[in-house]
Each structure stands twice: as structure tokens, then as C-alpha cells.
Coordinates of C-alpha atoms in Angstrom, one line a residue:
M1 CA 18.0 0.6 -20.0
A2 CA 18.3 -1.4 -16.5
A3 CA 16.4 -1.6 -13.9
L4 CA 17.2 0.1 -10.7
T5 CA 17.6 -1.5 -7.3
L6 CA 14.8 -0.7 -4.5
E7 CA 17.9 0.9 -2.4
E8 CA 18.4 3.4 -5.7
C9 CA 14.7 4.0 -6.3
L10 CA 13.9 4.9 -3.0
P11 CA 14.0 8.6 -1.2
S12 CA 17.8 8.5 1.1
N13 CA 15.5 11.2 3.8
N14 CA 12.3 10.7 4.4
D15 CA 11.6 13.6 6.0
L16 CA 13.8 16.2 3.5
W17 CA 11.6 14.8 0.6
V18 CA 8.5 15.8 2.2
Q19 CA 9.5 18.7 3.6
Q20 CA 10.8 19.6 0.3
W21 CA 7.1 18.4 -0.9
I22 CA 5.3 20.1 1.5
G23 CA 6.9 23.8 0.4
E24 CA 5.6 23.5 -3.2
I25 CA 1.9 22.6 -2.3
L26 CA 2.1 26.0 0.0
K27 CA 3.4 27.7 -2.8
S28 CA 0.1 25.6 -5.4
M29 CA -2.2 26.9 -3.0
P30 CA -4.9 29.5 -3.3
P31 CA -4.7 32.1 -0.4
Q32 CA -7.4 30.5 2.8
G33 CA -9.4 32.7 4.2
D34 CA -11.6 32.9 6.7
N35 CA -14.5 31.9 3.8
Y36 CA -12.5 29.3 2.3
R37 CA -15.0 26.2 1.4
L38 CA -13.6 22.8 2.0
H39 CA -14.8 20.0 0.3
P40 CA -18.2 18.6 1.7
A41 CA -16.2 15.1 2.6
V42 CA -13.4 17.4 4.1
Q43 CA -15.7 19.6 5.9
S44 CA -17.7 16.3 7.3
F45 CA -14.7 15.5 8.5
K46 CA -14.0 18.6 10.3
E47 CA -17.1 18.9 11.5
A48 CA -16.9 15.4 13.2
I49 CA -13.5 16.7 14.8
E50 CA -14.8 19.6 16.5
S51 CA -18.1 17.7 18.0
S52 CA -15.8 15.8 20.2
A53 CA -13.8 17.1 22.8
E54 CA -12.0 13.9 22.5
L55 CA -10.7 14.1 19.4
T56 CA -10.4 18.1 18.9
T57 CA -8.1 17.4 22.0
H58 CA -6.0 15.1 20.2
F59 CA -6.4 16.3 16.4
T60 CA -4.5 19.8 18.7
Q61 CA -1.8 18.1 20.6
M62 CA -1.0 16.5 17.7
F63 CA 0.3 19.3 16.5
A64 CA 2.1 20.5 19.6
E65 CA 4.1 16.9 19.9
Q66 CA 5.2 16.5 16.6
P67 CA 9.5 16.8 16.1
T68 CA 10.8 20.3 16.0
N69 CA 13.3 19.2 13.8
Y70 CA 11.5 20.0 10.5
I71 CA 12.9 22.8 8.5
A72 CA 10.6 25.9 8.6
P73 CA 8.1 27.2 6.8
N74 CA 7.9 23.8 5.4
F75 CA 5.7 22.5 8.4
V76 CA 1.3 21.9 8.4
K77 CA 0.9 24.1 11.4
D78 CA -2.5 22.8 13.1
Y79 CA -5.2 21.0 12.0
H80 CA -7.3 23.2 10.7
H81 CA -4.1 23.7 8.3
M82 CA -3.4 20.4 8.2
L83 CA -7.9 20.5 6.4
Q84 CA -6.7 22.7 3.9
L85 CA -4.2 21.6 3.0
I86 CA -6.2 17.6 2.6
D87 CA -8.5 19.3 0.3
H88 CA -6.1 21.0 -1.9
V89 CA -4.7 17.7 -2.3
L90 CA -8.2 15.9 -3.6
T91 CA -7.3 17.4 -7.4
K92 CA -3.7 15.9 -7.0
A93 CA -2.7 12.9 -8.9
P94 CA 0.7 11.6 -7.2
E95 CA 4.5 12.8 -8.8
Y96 CA 7.6 11.4 -9.4
Y97 CA 9.4 13.9 -7.1
N98 CA 12.7 15.3 -8.1
N99 CA 12.8 13.0 -10.9
N100 CA 15.0 11.5 -8.5
Q101 CA 13.1 10.4 -5.2
M102 CA 10.2 8.7 -4.4
P103 CA 7.0 10.7 -5.2
A104 CA 4.8 12.3 -2.1
F105 CA 1.1 10.7 -0.9
P106 CA -0.4 13.5 -0.7
I107 CA -2.5 13.0 2.6
Y108 CA 0.7 10.5 4.3
A109 CA 2.9 13.8 3.2
I110 CA 0.7 16.4 5.1
L111 CA 0.3 13.9 8.7
F112 CA 4.0 12.4 8.4
R113 CA 4.9 14.3 11.6
T114 CA 1.8 13.7 13.3
M115 CA 1.3 10.1 12.7
G116 CA 3.6 9.0 15.4
T117 CA 3.1 11.4 18.1
V118 CA 0.9 10.0 21.0
S119 CA -1.9 12.2 20.5
G120 CA -1.3 11.3 16.3
R121 CA -1.6 7.6 17.2
A122 CA -4.3 7.9 19.2
A123 CA -6.6 9.7 16.5
F124 CA -5.6 7.6 13.6
L125 CA -7.2 4.6 15.9
N126 CA -10.4 5.9 16.4
A127 CA -13.0 4.4 13.7
T128 CA -15.2 8.2 13.6
V129 CA -11.9 9.4 12.3
N130 CA -11.0 6.6 9.5
H131 CA -14.6 6.9 8.6
H132 CA -14.0 9.6 7.1
I133 CA -10.4 9.2 5.7
K134 CA -12.1 6.7 4.1
N135 CA -14.7 9.4 2.2
I136 CA -12.7 11.5 1.9
L137 CA -10.3 8.9 0.4
N138 CA -12.5 7.6 -1.9
V139 CA -13.8 11.1 -3.3
W140 CA -9.9 11.4 -4.3
L141 CA -10.1 7.8 -6.1
K142 CA -12.8 9.9 -8.5
Y143 CA -10.4 12.3 -9.4
L144 CA -7.7 9.7 -9.8
Q145 CA -9.9 8.0 -12.3
S146 CA -11.0 11.3 -14.1
P147 CA -8.8 12.2 -17.4
E148 CA -7.1 15.1 -15.9
S149 CA -5.2 13.0 -13.3
C150 CA -3.0 12.2 -16.6
Y151 CA -0.9 15.3 -16.0
V152 CA 1.8 13.5 -14.1
L153 CA 1.8 10.7 -16.6
T154 CA 5.1 13.2 -18.7
T155 CA 8.4 12.4 -19.6
N156 CA 9.6 15.4 -17.1
G157 CA 7.3 12.7 -14.4
W158 CA 6.2 9.2 -14.8
F159 CA 7.5 8.6 -17.8
S160 CA 10.9 10.0 -17.4
T161 CA 14.5 8.2 -17.7
R162 CA 15.0 7.6 -14.2
A163 CA 11.1 6.6 -13.8
M164 CA 11.6 3.8 -16.5
E165 CA 14.5 2.5 -14.5
C166 CA 12.6 2.1 -11.2
M167 CA 9.6 0.0 -13.6
G168 CA 11.6 -2.8 -14.6
G169 CA 14.1 -0.5 -17.3
N170 CA 11.8 -2.1 -20.2
F171 CA 8.4 -0.6 -19.6
E172 CA 7.2 -1.2 -23.7
R173 CA 8.0 -4.8 -23.2
D174 CA 6.5 -5.5 -19.6
F175 CA 3.5 -3.4 -20.0
I176 CA 0.2 -2.9 -22.0
C177 CA 0.9 0.7 -23.9
D178 CA 0.9 3.1 -26.7
P179 CA 3.5 5.2 -26.6
R180 CA 2.4 6.4 -29.6
K181 CA -0.5 8.3 -27.9
P182 CA -0.8 10.8 -25.3
H183 CA 0.2 9.9 -22.1
Y184 CA 1.3 6.3 -23.4
G185 CA -2.0 5.5 -24.0
F186 CA -3.9 5.5 -20.4
T187 CA -7.1 7.0 -19.6
S188 CA -5.8 8.4 -15.8
W189 CA -3.4 7.8 -13.3
D190 CA -5.6 5.0 -11.7
D191 CA -5.2 3.4 -15.4
F192 CA -1.3 3.4 -15.2
F193 CA -0.8 2.4 -11.7
T194 CA -3.3 -0.4 -12.4
R195 CA -1.7 -1.3 -15.5
Q196 CA -1.7 -4.5 -17.1
L197 CA 1.7 -6.9 -17.9
Q198 CA 1.9 -7.7 -21.1
P199 CA 0.8 -11.6 -22.2
N200 CA 3.3 -14.5 -21.7
I201 CA 5.8 -11.3 -20.4
R202 CA 5.9 -13.3 -16.9
P203 CA 5.3 -16.8 -17.5
V204 CA 3.6 -19.1 -14.9
A205 CA 6.5 -21.1 -12.7
Y206 CA 5.5 -25.0 -13.3
P207 CA 2.0 -24.9 -14.4
D208 CA 1.4 -28.1 -14.5
D209 CA 3.1 -28.7 -10.6
N210 CA 1.2 -28.2 -7.8
K211 CA 4.3 -28.4 -5.1
V212 CA 5.0 -25.2 -6.2
I213 CA 3.9 -21.7 -4.7
V214 CA 4.2 -18.8 -7.8
N215 CA 5.0 -15.4 -5.5
P216 CA 1.2 -13.3 -6.6
C217 CA 2.5 -10.1 -6.1
E218 CA 6.1 -8.2 -8.1
A219 CA 7.4 -7.9 -4.6
A220 CA 10.8 -8.3 -2.0
P221 CA 10.5 -10.2 1.0
F222 CA 10.3 -8.7 4.2
R223 CA 9.7 -11.0 6.3
I224 CA 9.5 -15.0 7.0
E225 CA 7.7 -16.5 10.8
S226 CA 7.0 -20.2 11.7
N227 CA 4.2 -21.4 14.5
V228 CA 2.5 -17.9 14.0
T229 CA 0.3 -17.7 17.3
K230 CA -3.4 -16.7 17.4
H231 CA -3.6 -14.4 20.1
D232 CA 0.6 -13.6 20.1
K233 CA 1.4 -10.5 22.3
F234 CA -0.1 -7.2 20.9
C235 CA 3.2 -5.6 20.9
I236 CA 3.4 -2.6 18.5
K237 CA 7.5 -2.4 19.0
G238 CA 7.9 -5.6 19.1
M239 CA 6.1 -6.2 15.5
A240 CA 4.4 -9.0 16.5
Y241 CA 1.9 -11.6 13.6
N242 CA -1.1 -12.2 15.1
L243 CA -4.0 -13.9 13.4
K244 CA -7.1 -12.5 15.3
F245 CA -6.5 -9.4 13.9
M246 CA -5.3 -10.1 10.7
L247 CA -7.4 -12.9 10.1
A248 CA -10.3 -10.0 11.0
N249 CA -11.5 -12.8 14.1
D250 CA -12.7 -14.8 11.2
Q251 CA -13.2 -18.4 11.3
L252 CA -11.4 -19.6 9.4
A253 CA -8.7 -17.8 11.7
D254 CA -8.0 -21.4 14.0
R255 CA -6.5 -23.6 10.6
F256 CA -3.4 -21.0 10.9
V257 CA -2.4 -21.1 14.4
G258 CA 1.4 -22.7 14.3
G259 CA 2.2 -22.2 10.9
T260 CA 3.7 -19.9 8.2
I261 CA 3.5 -16.3 7.2
Y262 CA 5.8 -15.1 4.2
Q263 CA 5.3 -11.5 4.0
S264 CA 6.2 -9.1 1.2
Y265 CA 6.1 -5.3 0.0
L266 CA 5.9 -3.8 -3.0
N267 CA 7.3 0.4 -4.0
T268 CA 4.4 2.7 -6.2
C269 CA 6.7 1.5 -9.0
N270 CA 5.7 -2.2 -8.8
Y271 CA 2.9 -3.8 -10.8
H272 CA -0.2 -3.6 -8.9
R273 CA -1.9 -6.9 -9.5
W274 CA -2.3 -10.0 -7.7
H275 CA -2.3 -13.5 -9.2
S276 CA -3.2 -16.0 -7.2
P277 CA 0.1 -18.6 -6.0
V278 CA -2.2 -22.2 -6.6
D279 CA -4.3 -24.1 -8.2
G280 CA -7.4 -24.3 -6.7
K281 CA -10.9 -22.6 -5.1
I282 CA -12.1 -19.7 -3.4
V283 CA -12.9 -20.4 -0.7
K284 CA -13.8 -16.9 1.4
A285 CA -13.2 -13.2 -0.4
Y286 CA -13.8 -10.0 1.4
V287 CA -12.1 -6.2 2.2
Q288 CA -11.5 -5.9 5.9
D289 CA -11.5 -2.0 6.3
G290 CA -8.7 -1.0 9.5
T291 CA -6.8 2.1 10.2
Y292 CA -5.2 4.4 7.1
Y293 CA -2.4 6.5 9.0
F294 CA -1.8 4.6 12.1
F295 CA 2.3 5.3 12.5
P296 CA 3.3 2.7 15.6
E297 CA 6.2 4.0 17.8
T298 CA 8.9 2.9 15.4
D299 CA 11.1 5.3 13.6
D300 CA 10.0 4.0 9.8
Y301 CA 6.8 3.5 8.9
T302 CA 7.8 1.1 6.3
A303 CA 9.6 -1.2 8.7
S304 CA 6.4 -1.2 10.9
Q305 CA 5.0 -3.0 8.2
D306 CA 4.8 -6.8 10.2
Y307 CA 2.6 -4.7 12.9
L308 CA 0.7 -2.9 10.3
T309 CA -1.0 -6.6 8.5
N310 CA -3.3 -6.1 12.1
V311 CA -4.8 -2.8 11.3
Q312 CA -4.9 -1.7 7.8
T313 CA -7.3 -2.2 5.5
R314 CA -6.8 -5.9 3.8
A315 CA -8.3 -8.2 1.7
L316 CA -8.1 -11.7 3.1
I317 CA -8.4 -14.1 -0.1
F318 CA -9.0 -17.8 1.4
I319 CA -7.8 -20.5 -1.2
E320 CA -8.6 -24.1 -1.1
A321 CA -5.0 -25.3 -2.7
A322 CA -5.3 -27.5 -5.5
N323 CA -2.4 -30.1 -3.3
P324 CA -3.9 -31.3 -0.5
Y325 CA -1.1 -31.5 1.5
I326 CA -1.3 -27.0 1.0
D327 CA -5.1 -27.2 1.9
L328 CA -6.4 -24.1 3.1
M329 CA -4.6 -21.2 2.7
C330 CA -5.5 -17.2 2.7
F331 CA -3.8 -14.5 0.7
M332 CA -3.7 -11.4 2.6
A333 CA -3.6 -8.2 0.4
V334 CA -2.7 -5.2 3.1
G335 CA -3.3 -1.7 1.3
M336 CA -1.3 0.7 3.5
A337 CA -1.7 4.6 3.9
E338 CA -2.9 5.7 0.4
V339 CA -2.8 2.4 -0.8
S340 CA -6.6 2.0 0.9
S341 CA -8.9 0.8 -2.1
C342 CA -8.3 -3.2 -2.6
E343 CA -10.4 -4.4 -5.3
I344 CA -10.9 -8.0 -5.5
T345 CA -11.7 -9.2 -8.7
I346 CA -12.2 -13.3 -7.8
A347 CA -15.7 -14.5 -6.9
E348 CA -15.6 -16.7 -4.1
G349 CA -16.6 -20.7 -4.7
K350 CA -15.2 -20.0 -8.1
K351 CA -11.6 -22.2 -9.2
V352 CA -8.7 -20.4 -10.0
Q353 CA -5.0 -21.3 -12.0
K354 CA -1.9 -20.7 -10.7
G355 CA -0.6 -17.3 -11.4
Q356 CA -4.4 -16.4 -12.7
Q357 CA -5.3 -12.2 -11.7
T358 CA -7.2 -12.4 -8.1
G359 CA -7.4 -8.8 -7.7
M360 CA -5.5 -4.9 -7.2
F361 CA -4.1 -2.3 -5.4
H362 CA -5.1 1.4 -6.1
Y363 CA -3.3 4.4 -5.4
G364 CA 0.5 3.5 -3.9
G365 CA 2.7 0.5 -2.6
S366 CA 1.7 -1.4 -0.3
T367 CA 2.7 -5.2 1.3
F368 CA 1.3 -8.9 1.5
C369 CA 1.1 -11.5 3.2
L370 CA 0.9 -15.5 2.7
I371 CA -0.4 -17.6 5.5
F372 CA -0.1 -21.7 5.5
R373 CA -1.4 -24.0 8.0
P374 CA 0.9 -25.6 10.8
G375 CA 2.3 -28.4 9.5
V376 CA 2.7 -28.0 5.5
E377 CA 6.6 -27.6 5.4
L378 CA 8.1 -24.9 3.2
E379 CA 11.0 -24.6 1.0
F380 CA 11.7 -21.0 0.0
D381 CA 13.2 -19.7 -3.1
L382 CA 14.5 -15.7 -2.3
H383 CA 16.3 -16.4 -5.7
D384 CA 19.6 -14.8 -3.3
E385 CA 17.5 -12.2 -1.7
T386 CA 17.2 -12.0 1.7
P387 CA 13.9 -10.6 3.5
G388 CA 14.4 -6.8 4.9
L389 CA 13.7 -3.6 3.6
T390 CA 17.1 -4.6 1.4
A391 CA 15.5 -6.3 -0.4
N392 CA 15.2 -6.6 -4.8
N393 CA 12.1 -7.6 -6.2
I394 CA 11.0 -11.3 -7.1
L395 CA 8.9 -11.1 -10.4
I396 CA 5.5 -12.0 -10.0
N397 CA 4.7 -16.1 -10.7
T398 CA 8.3 -16.8 -10.2
R399 CA 8.6 -20.1 -8.0
I400 CA 9.3 -18.7 -4.6
A401 CA 8.7 -21.7 -2.3
T402 CA 7.9 -25.7 -2.4
V403 CA 6.3 -28.1 -0.3
P404 CA 6.9 -31.8 -0.5
E405 CA 6.2 -34.4 -2.6

């Protein structure tokens, strides 16, 4: 079975697949009367909205401002309807939708047409809103870690022929699983999503050569930027990198001013664990909370991945490379939308080998950056891929850059 390209796996029309999915969810929802009881986390969110004049205004206006080209009746009417839909999908796992499209991330789909409005951008930058969204996503993660979430792990869903092709074309060869067992032996959606590679299936390129930097994720190259500034013009439309914000005002940020950023992105079908790009020692590692559904003023959420590195939840892992020429570098995993659970599995002060696991994403597709100091010359090897949204995956642990002797 041959692997599909990224372009073949992605939906051709975001609006259409979101609207179709919302329509299916609306059909499955029980009647919602005045006495409909929300999950406590969703109810708390509702109370936060309604206790603030600012938030009430934003959440009312965002629905009035959403584009009118939605196919009726598949749309979210107001924030009350939004909260009911969010409540309903807390017991829904991501589906491989229609067997020929990327899955609709439930909460992203519900908010899709309001995130990019003026009021939506103001609301989803709000710290109180993001606090409540984090609590809601934590509730959802518990469900995704339960056996009940396995219902999508079937030959009509994630183990369909097309889904398998999007996951590389040879699932049983690549991943630890047991096709003789129900759900291929996975105990939950999250267990499937954070699946592990078979031993030695992705050998580390040049394991004894510290000049070689390997790909830390199974991902497609998005952008390479040199001479990055600490206080670049913070412009949503310009999609500028800003080290101050990217590195969460960390005191180590100054050491990367004028350096190079390599960014790559993952889709939902990818392997979602992170591996170290170099031999070295973990200097510092932590997760920085951020926004979850802030939508920059662009036509495509995925196209704004460079800007989202400034504001989304992200894991920062600073590595002192064994190669003194590289010295300090940073791996930054960015959790986008539902992918807000960035889990670091390596401790500060520990030595790490090139290709060793350092953490993982939960929920869905995302992006990462490698950040290098100024003066570090890098000869990139992108395996004939051109950075951008049409690039295809470069396998994890393969060489992506080399530094001089």
C-alpha cells in the first residue's frame, strides 16, 4: 500500500468539510431545552462569559460578524448553541471523516467561522477564556484516554484503506500494534494517536557524527528564517517570528537573537512523538500556556503557523549540544487548536542522545521549530522538498542539516 502525499490527504475545501461535519453533529444531538445541563467545565465557561460585559459582547458579536457564506442550516447560531455543541462533543473522538477527508477536530469545527472575526480574535486572546478552554480540553483528554473513545478505531474509520495510506502506507510495519486484536490493540484514541514506532524502523542518521542534525518529528518543512530578531515587528499579516514571545520571555532568548529558525508542521495522520535532533544535555524544559483558538487575519489557519508560534501553547526544550559549534539550541513544539497537550518526557539536567524521545503531542496536527544561535552555519538537506504548505513529510531521525567541521 503506497503512502499518500500531504496534498492527497488534506481536504480540498475547509468550509465544506466543516459544514458537513457540523450537520452530522447537529443530527446526533439530543433535544436542547431550557433545562439542558452542561458539563461543569462548560457551565463554568458560560458563567465566565456572562459575568463579563466585555466577554458577553465579544461572544455575541462574533456570531453576527461571521461570514454569511455558510450553508444553512449547518451553522452555529450563537454562543449558547456553541456551548451546547462543545458539551456534546466532549464524548466524541476525532473521526476519519467520510473516509476521504481529514477529520474535523470537534471544537475547532464548532468555532471555525467565528475565530477569525474581529470579536472572535479579541475573545480568544483573552486570558480568562483560555483558562476555561484549557479546563474543557483537559476534560476531553480524559475521554480520549478512555476505552470508550476506541469507537473510531475501525476499518471504516482510522483503519480504513485511505486512512492507512495517509499514515504512511504500511501501518503494521511502521507502528507497534496487533491487528489480531480489537482496535489493533490500542486501548483508547489517545493510545492510538501517541502510537510508537517499531524498533529500528526509523534509524538515526549518522548517529556518531555530531555535525549532523536530524529531524525531531515526522513532519513537512514549512519555513527557514535567518537573522531573527528579538523584537521583530509584531504583525499578524506579516507573520513575523518574534523571539521574545516565542520563547516566553525566557532569559535564554537573547542567545538566539540573529540566529536561524527552521519550522516544520505535522498533520493528524503523522507520528506525534518528538525525538532529540542532537546529542547533548537538557538545560531547561517546560510548557508555556498560550492561546488555543486565536485565528490570525488570514484565510487559512494552517498558513499562519509561523505567527502562531508566538501565541499558542508550546513546549520549550533547550539543549546544550555535544557539538560545541552548535552549543545551545532550542526545540519548540507548538500545540495548535485541540493539540494543546504538549507533554515533555525528558528531564532537565539529563543527557540526551540523537533520536531519543523527548516528548509528544496529544489530540491532532501541529508544528515545531528548531532555533539556533547566531553564527551557526547550517547546510539544510530537505530531501527535495520546498518549504511551504505543499511540502511532504521528511521522516523522523533523517538528516535535515549539517554544520561545518
